[in-house]
Amino acid sequence: MVRIVSTIALAAAAAALLSGCNREAESAKRAGPAPALVTATVVQPRTIEVGEQVVGSLEAVVDPSVGAEVAGRVTRVHAFTGKKVARGDLLAEIDPQDFEIQARADAAETARLESLLAQQERVVERQQKLVAQGFISQNALDDAVTQRAALREQILGAKARADQTRRSLGKARVVSPIDGEVEVQVVAAGDFVKVGDPMFKLVGTSRLHAHLPLPENADRIIKPGLRVRLSVPSEPGRELEAKIDEIRPTVGATNRALDAIVKFDNDGTFRGGGSVNAKIVLAVRDNALTVPEQSVVLRPAGKVVFVVTEQDGRLTAQQRVVETGIRQEGYYEILKGLAPGDRVAVDGAGFLSNGAVVALPKPAAGKGVAKEDKGGDRGGADKSGARKG
């Protein structure tokens, strides 16, 4: 009898446990699946640039060779390879003693001729009086006047030679003709140089040319005057804006490419002979709608985004088929399918289905705002750079 009662009790307990499990399952079924955690951004219009990215090369426009303008021995060298120089900076000195000696000789010769001229002036004056009194002939006066004129011309020649000596003395100080850098130092102190011997190779840094290779068929869209944003790999976040000045009429023999030339003033960021990243701005689109590229996912219906909406107190993701335009800096341009103010899923969008229940991250303590991008600029992508999609 006791055994029968125990069996009945166990059966009742099992039935109660099964009933409780059924109630919990029914409650979970009514509550639905757990929401998927996603981040979201609000779609807002902004201005984007449509362009072409090119990697080109930089050329220094001014790169003179500084040679000796006078012969002599180099006494001092002030410049070296890699040194920055300004126009007029002293690069080297050539022994000036020979020119100083010649300058003193020129000065003495000029003084001698001036003394002779002063004496001849007095002779002409006396002979003019004698001719007037009839004591000498006119021919004697003419000879004195001719000698006076010759002395005057000799003085002019002596002064010209003195000027040439002073000029040569100045050329003994070799100075930089440009603002730039010393690329090659050829001479050293003690070297004897002749006129025309190279002493330094300079390169100008203030004015550069960027050569941008483009496909042959790019001549239909690439024209002089288009804006270009230039940057170098060493400082990718720093850009300089210029424009295309000219396009060479011939195609390169080695690369079969057009050469677009951008002339610009260097701000110190660029170096001749290096590479340059260029963004050629082809068009500017105002009020374009863009979303992060994570928001666009592939489904059987095509490219879709999931718009986060609130229904019955819950956030759900509604599938929206979209048509995309260019892709730039981690963003897709949306041509059709979205409107300003739509809130779309970003992180986690690839795991959603139409009508899925979602949840947004809760605000961090003390922040007071949800982790939701309101400006459509998630990730801090650059709004100005553009690449042809």
Coordinates of C-alpha atoms in Angstrom, one line a residue:
M1 CA 0.0 0.0 0.0
V2 CA 2.9 2.4 0.9
R3 CA 4.6 1.5 -2.4
I4 CA 1.4 2.5 -4.4
V5 CA 1.2 5.9 -2.6
S6 CA 4.9 6.7 -3.3
T7 CA 4.4 5.9 -7.0
I8 CA 1.4 8.2 -7.1
A9 CA 3.3 11.0 -5.4
L10 CA 6.2 10.7 -7.8
A11 CA 3.8 10.9 -10.7
A12 CA 2.2 14.0 -9.3
A13 CA 5.5 15.7 -8.8
A14 CA 6.6 14.9 -12.4
A15 CA 3.3 16.2 -13.7
A16 CA 3.8 19.4 -11.8
L17 CA 7.3 19.9 -13.1
L18 CA 6.3 19.2 -16.6
S19 CA 3.4 21.8 -16.3
G20 CA 5.9 24.4 -15.0
C21 CA 8.3 23.8 -17.9
N22 CA 5.4 24.1 -20.3
R23 CA 4.3 27.4 -18.8
E24 CA 7.9 28.8 -19.0
A25 CA 8.2 27.7 -22.6
E26 CA 4.8 29.3 -23.4
S27 CA 5.9 32.5 -21.7
A28 CA 9.2 32.6 -23.6
K29 CA 7.3 32.0 -26.8
R30 CA 5.1 34.9 -26.1
A31 CA 8.1 37.1 -25.2
G32 CA 9.8 36.3 -28.6
P33 CA 13.5 35.9 -29.4
A34 CA 16.2 38.0 -27.6
P35 CA 16.9 41.3 -29.4
A36 CA 20.0 41.7 -31.5
L37 CA 22.5 44.3 -30.3
V38 CA 23.3 46.8 -33.1
T39 CA 24.6 50.3 -33.5
A40 CA 22.8 52.8 -35.7
T41 CA 23.3 56.1 -37.5
V42 CA 20.8 58.7 -38.7
V43 CA 20.9 59.4 -42.5
Q44 CA 21.6 63.1 -43.2
P45 CA 22.4 64.9 -46.5
R46 CA 25.9 66.1 -47.0
T47 CA 28.3 67.3 -49.7
I48 CA 30.6 64.7 -51.3
E49 CA 33.2 65.0 -54.0
V50 CA 33.4 62.6 -56.9
G51 CA 37.0 62.2 -58.0
E52 CA 39.8 60.1 -59.3
Q53 CA 42.8 59.0 -57.1
V54 CA 46.2 59.0 -58.7
V55 CA 49.7 58.3 -57.5
G56 CA 52.2 60.6 -59.2
S57 CA 55.7 61.9 -58.9
L58 CA 57.2 65.3 -57.9
E59 CA 59.7 67.3 -59.9
A60 CA 61.7 70.2 -58.7
V61 CA 61.3 73.1 -61.2
V62 CA 64.5 74.9 -60.3
D63 CA 67.6 72.9 -59.8
P64 CA 70.6 74.9 -60.8
S65 CA 74.3 73.9 -60.8
V66 CA 76.4 76.6 -59.2
G67 CA 79.8 76.9 -60.9
A68 CA 82.9 79.1 -60.4
E69 CA 82.7 82.4 -62.1
V70 CA 86.3 83.3 -61.4
A71 CA 89.4 81.1 -61.2
G72 CA 91.2 80.6 -57.9
R73 CA 91.7 78.4 -54.8
V74 CA 88.7 77.7 -52.6
T75 CA 89.5 79.0 -49.1
R76 CA 86.3 78.2 -47.2
V77 CA 83.2 76.1 -47.8
H78 CA 80.0 77.1 -45.9
A79 CA 77.4 74.8 -47.4
F80 CA 77.1 71.0 -47.4
T81 CA 74.8 68.4 -48.8
G82 CA 71.3 68.7 -47.3
K83 CA 71.7 72.2 -46.0
K84 CA 68.8 74.6 -46.5
V85 CA 69.9 77.9 -48.1
A86 CA 68.2 81.1 -49.0
R87 CA 68.8 83.4 -52.0
G88 CA 72.1 85.2 -51.3
D89 CA 73.4 82.9 -48.6
L90 CA 77.2 82.4 -48.8
L91 CA 78.2 78.9 -50.1
A92 CA 82.0 79.2 -50.5
E93 CA 84.8 81.7 -50.8
I94 CA 87.6 81.8 -53.4
D95 CA 90.9 83.4 -52.6
P96 CA 90.4 87.1 -53.4
Q97 CA 94.0 88.4 -53.0
D98 CA 94.7 88.5 -56.8
F99 CA 91.6 90.6 -57.4
E100 CA 92.3 92.9 -54.5
I101 CA 95.8 93.6 -55.9
Q102 CA 94.3 94.2 -59.4
A103 CA 91.7 96.6 -57.8
R104 CA 94.5 98.7 -56.3
A105 CA 96.4 98.8 -59.6
D106 CA 93.2 99.9 -61.4
A107 CA 92.7 102.6 -58.8
A108 CA 96.3 103.9 -59.4
E109 CA 95.9 103.8 -63.1
T110 CA 92.7 105.8 -62.9
A111 CA 94.3 108.4 -60.7
R112 CA 97.3 108.7 -63.1
L113 CA 95.1 109.4 -66.0
E114 CA 93.0 111.9 -64.1
S115 CA 96.1 113.8 -63.3
L116 CA 97.2 113.8 -66.9
L117 CA 93.7 115.0 -67.9
A118 CA 93.8 117.9 -65.5
Q119 CA 97.2 119.0 -67.0
Q120 CA 95.8 118.7 -70.5
E121 CA 92.8 120.8 -69.6
R122 CA 95.2 123.6 -68.6
V123 CA 97.1 123.2 -71.8
V124 CA 94.0 123.5 -73.9
E125 CA 93.0 126.6 -72.0
R126 CA 96.3 128.3 -72.5
Q127 CA 96.4 127.4 -76.2
Q128 CA 93.0 128.8 -76.8
K129 CA 94.2 132.1 -75.5
L130 CA 97.3 132.0 -77.7
V131 CA 95.3 131.2 -80.8
A132 CA 93.0 134.2 -80.0
Q133 CA 96.1 136.4 -79.8
G134 CA 97.6 134.9 -83.0
F135 CA 100.7 133.4 -81.4
I136 CA 100.0 129.8 -82.4
S137 CA 98.1 128.1 -85.2
Q138 CA 94.8 126.4 -84.9
N139 CA 96.4 123.0 -85.6
A140 CA 98.3 123.2 -82.3
L141 CA 95.1 123.8 -80.5
D142 CA 93.3 120.9 -82.3
D143 CA 96.1 118.5 -81.2
A144 CA 95.7 119.6 -77.6
V145 CA 92.0 119.1 -77.7
T146 CA 92.4 115.7 -79.3
Q147 CA 94.8 114.6 -76.6
R148 CA 92.4 115.8 -73.9
A149 CA 89.6 113.7 -75.5
A150 CA 91.9 110.6 -75.6
L151 CA 92.7 111.0 -72.0
R152 CA 89.0 111.2 -71.1
E153 CA 88.4 108.0 -73.0
Q154 CA 91.3 106.3 -71.3
I155 CA 89.9 107.2 -67.9
L156 CA 86.6 105.6 -68.9
G157 CA 88.4 102.5 -69.9
A158 CA 90.3 102.4 -66.6
K159 CA 87.1 102.8 -64.6
A160 CA 85.5 100.0 -66.6
R161 CA 88.5 97.7 -65.8
A162 CA 88.1 98.7 -62.1
D163 CA 84.4 97.8 -62.2
Q164 CA 85.3 94.5 -63.7
T165 CA 87.8 93.8 -61.0
R166 CA 85.3 94.7 -58.3
R167 CA 82.8 92.4 -60.0
S168 CA 85.4 89.6 -60.0
L169 CA 86.1 90.3 -56.4
G170 CA 82.5 89.9 -55.6
K171 CA 82.3 86.6 -57.5
A172 CA 85.0 85.3 -55.2
R173 CA 82.1 85.0 -52.7
V174 CA 79.9 82.2 -54.1
V175 CA 76.3 82.7 -53.1
S176 CA 73.1 80.8 -53.6
P177 CA 70.9 82.0 -56.5
I178 CA 67.7 80.5 -55.1
D179 CA 65.9 79.4 -52.0
G180 CA 66.3 75.7 -51.7
E181 CA 68.7 72.9 -50.5
V182 CA 72.2 71.8 -51.4
E183 CA 71.8 68.5 -53.2
V184 CA 75.5 67.9 -54.0
Q185 CA 78.6 69.5 -52.6
V186 CA 81.3 69.2 -55.3
V187 CA 84.2 71.2 -53.9
A188 CA 86.2 71.3 -50.7
A189 CA 88.5 73.8 -49.1
G190 CA 91.9 73.8 -51.0
D191 CA 90.5 72.9 -54.4
F192 CA 91.6 75.1 -57.3
V193 CA 88.7 75.9 -59.6
K194 CA 88.6 77.3 -63.1
V195 CA 85.8 79.4 -64.6
G196 CA 82.8 77.2 -65.1
D197 CA 83.9 74.4 -62.8
P198 CA 80.9 73.0 -60.9
M199 CA 80.9 73.7 -57.1
F200 CA 77.4 72.9 -55.9
K201 CA 74.2 71.3 -57.1
L202 CA 71.1 73.0 -55.7
V203 CA 67.5 72.1 -55.8
G204 CA 64.6 74.5 -55.3
T205 CA 61.9 73.5 -52.8
S206 CA 59.5 76.5 -53.1
R207 CA 58.1 75.5 -56.5
L208 CA 57.3 72.0 -57.6
H209 CA 55.5 70.2 -60.4
A210 CA 53.4 67.1 -59.8
H211 CA 53.2 64.7 -62.7
L212 CA 50.0 62.6 -62.6
P213 CA 49.8 59.6 -65.0
L214 CA 46.3 59.0 -66.3
P215 CA 44.8 56.4 -68.7
E216 CA 44.6 57.4 -72.4
N217 CA 40.8 57.7 -72.3
A218 CA 40.9 60.0 -69.4
D219 CA 41.2 63.0 -71.7
R220 CA 37.4 63.0 -72.0
I221 CA 37.0 64.0 -68.3
I222 CA 40.4 65.3 -67.2
K223 CA 40.8 69.0 -68.2
P224 CA 43.1 71.8 -67.1
G225 CA 41.6 73.8 -64.3
L226 CA 40.2 70.8 -62.3
R227 CA 40.9 71.0 -58.6
V228 CA 43.4 68.6 -57.1
R229 CA 44.2 67.6 -53.5
L230 CA 47.8 66.6 -53.0
S231 CA 49.3 64.7 -50.1
V232 CA 52.4 62.7 -49.4
P233 CA 52.7 59.2 -47.8
S234 CA 54.7 60.5 -44.9
E235 CA 51.9 62.9 -43.9
P236 CA 48.6 61.4 -45.2
G237 CA 46.4 63.7 -43.1
R238 CA 47.8 66.9 -44.6
E239 CA 46.6 68.1 -47.9
L240 CA 47.4 70.9 -50.3
E241 CA 44.9 72.1 -52.8
A242 CA 46.0 73.1 -56.4
K243 CA 44.7 72.7 -59.9
I244 CA 45.7 71.0 -63.1
D245 CA 47.7 73.5 -65.2
E246 CA 48.3 71.5 -68.3
I247 CA 48.2 68.1 -69.9
R248 CA 51.0 67.0 -72.2
P249 CA 49.8 66.5 -75.7
T250 CA 51.7 63.2 -76.2
V251 CA 51.2 59.8 -74.5
G252 CA 54.1 58.4 -72.5
A253 CA 56.2 56.0 -74.5
T254 CA 56.9 53.7 -71.5
N255 CA 53.6 53.7 -69.6
R256 CA 51.2 54.7 -72.4
A257 CA 49.6 57.3 -70.1
L258 CA 48.7 60.9 -70.2
D259 CA 50.7 63.3 -68.1
A260 CA 48.7 65.9 -66.1
I261 CA 50.9 68.5 -64.6
V262 CA 50.1 70.4 -61.4
K263 CA 52.2 73.4 -60.6
F264 CA 52.1 74.5 -57.0
D265 CA 54.0 76.4 -54.3
N266 CA 55.5 74.0 -51.7
D267 CA 54.6 74.5 -48.1
G268 CA 57.6 72.4 -47.0
T269 CA 55.7 69.1 -47.0
F270 CA 56.7 67.9 -50.4
R271 CA 60.1 66.9 -51.7
G272 CA 61.2 66.8 -55.3
G273 CA 61.7 63.4 -56.8
G274 CA 59.2 61.8 -54.3
S275 CA 55.8 60.3 -54.8
V276 CA 52.5 62.2 -54.3
N277 CA 48.9 61.1 -53.7
A278 CA 46.5 63.1 -55.7
K279 CA 42.7 63.3 -55.6
I280 CA 41.4 64.9 -58.8
V281 CA 37.9 66.4 -58.1
L282 CA 35.7 65.7 -61.0
A283 CA 32.3 66.8 -59.6
V284 CA 30.7 67.9 -56.3
R285 CA 27.3 66.6 -55.2
D286 CA 25.3 68.5 -52.7
N287 CA 22.7 67.0 -50.4
A288 CA 23.9 63.4 -51.1
L289 CA 22.8 60.7 -48.7
T290 CA 25.5 58.3 -47.5
V291 CA 25.6 55.4 -45.0
P292 CA 28.6 53.5 -43.6
E293 CA 29.5 50.6 -45.8
Q294 CA 28.7 48.1 -43.0
S295 CA 25.1 49.2 -43.3
V296 CA 24.8 47.9 -46.9
V297 CA 24.4 44.1 -47.0
L298 CA 23.6 41.7 -49.9
R299 CA 20.4 39.8 -49.8
P300 CA 18.4 37.9 -52.5
A301 CA 16.5 41.1 -53.1
G302 CA 19.8 42.9 -53.8
K303 CA 21.6 45.5 -51.8
V304 CA 19.6 46.4 -48.7
V305 CA 19.9 48.4 -45.5
F306 CA 18.0 47.8 -42.3
V307 CA 16.0 50.8 -41.0
V308 CA 15.5 50.8 -37.3
T309 CA 11.9 51.7 -36.3
E310 CA 9.9 51.4 -33.1
Q311 CA 6.8 49.2 -33.1
D312 CA 4.7 48.3 -30.1
G313 CA 7.4 49.6 -27.8
R314 CA 10.1 47.5 -29.5
L315 CA 12.9 48.4 -32.0
T316 CA 12.7 46.3 -35.2
A317 CA 14.9 46.3 -38.3
Q318 CA 13.0 46.7 -41.5
Q319 CA 14.7 45.7 -44.7
R320 CA 14.9 48.4 -47.3
V321 CA 16.2 47.7 -50.9
V322 CA 18.6 50.6 -52.0
E323 CA 20.5 51.7 -55.0
T324 CA 24.0 52.7 -54.3
G325 CA 26.3 55.2 -56.1
I326 CA 30.0 55.9 -55.4
R327 CA 31.9 54.4 -52.5
Q328 CA 34.4 56.6 -50.8
E329 CA 36.2 56.7 -47.5
G330 CA 34.2 53.8 -46.0
Y331 CA 30.8 55.2 -47.1
Y332 CA 28.2 54.3 -49.8
E333 CA 26.2 57.0 -51.6
I334 CA 22.5 56.0 -51.5
L335 CA 20.7 57.0 -54.7
K336 CA 17.3 55.4 -54.0
G337 CA 15.6 53.7 -51.0
L338 CA 16.3 56.1 -48.1
A339 CA 15.3 59.5 -46.9
P340 CA 16.9 62.0 -44.6
G341 CA 16.3 61.2 -41.0
D342 CA 16.1 57.4 -41.5
R343 CA 17.9 55.5 -38.8
V344 CA 19.9 52.6 -40.2
A345 CA 21.7 49.7 -38.5
V346 CA 25.5 49.8 -38.8
D347 CA 27.4 47.2 -36.7
G348 CA 25.5 43.9 -36.8
A349 CA 23.5 44.8 -39.9
G350 CA 24.9 41.7 -41.7
F351 CA 23.2 39.4 -39.2
L352 CA 19.7 40.9 -39.4
S353 CA 16.6 39.7 -41.2
N354 CA 13.5 41.7 -42.1
G355 CA 11.5 42.4 -38.9
A356 CA 14.2 41.3 -36.5
V357 CA 14.0 42.8 -33.0
V358 CA 17.1 44.9 -32.2
A359 CA 18.5 46.8 -29.3
L360 CA 20.8 49.8 -29.2
P361 CA 23.7 50.0 -26.8
K362 CA 22.8 51.6 -23.5
P363 CA 24.5 54.9 -22.6
A364 CA 27.6 54.7 -20.6
A365 CA 27.4 55.8 -17.0
G366 CA 27.4 59.5 -16.7
K367 CA 27.2 60.1 -20.5
G368 CA 23.4 60.5 -20.8
V369 CA 23.3 59.7 -24.5
A370 CA 23.0 56.5 -26.4
K371 CA 25.9 55.3 -28.5
E372 CA 24.3 56.4 -31.8
D373 CA 25.8 58.4 -34.5
K374 CA 23.5 61.4 -35.3
G375 CA 25.5 63.0 -38.0
G376 CA 26.0 60.2 -40.5
D377 CA 29.8 60.5 -40.1
R378 CA 30.5 57.3 -38.1
G379 CA 34.2 56.6 -37.8
G380 CA 35.2 60.2 -38.6
A381 CA 35.7 59.7 -42.3
D382 CA 36.9 62.6 -44.3
K383 CA 34.0 64.3 -46.1
S384 CA 36.1 65.9 -48.8
G385 CA 38.2 63.1 -50.2
A386 CA 36.6 61.1 -53.0
R387 CA 37.5 58.2 -55.1
K388 CA 35.8 57.0 -58.2
G389 CA 33.5 54.1 -57.3

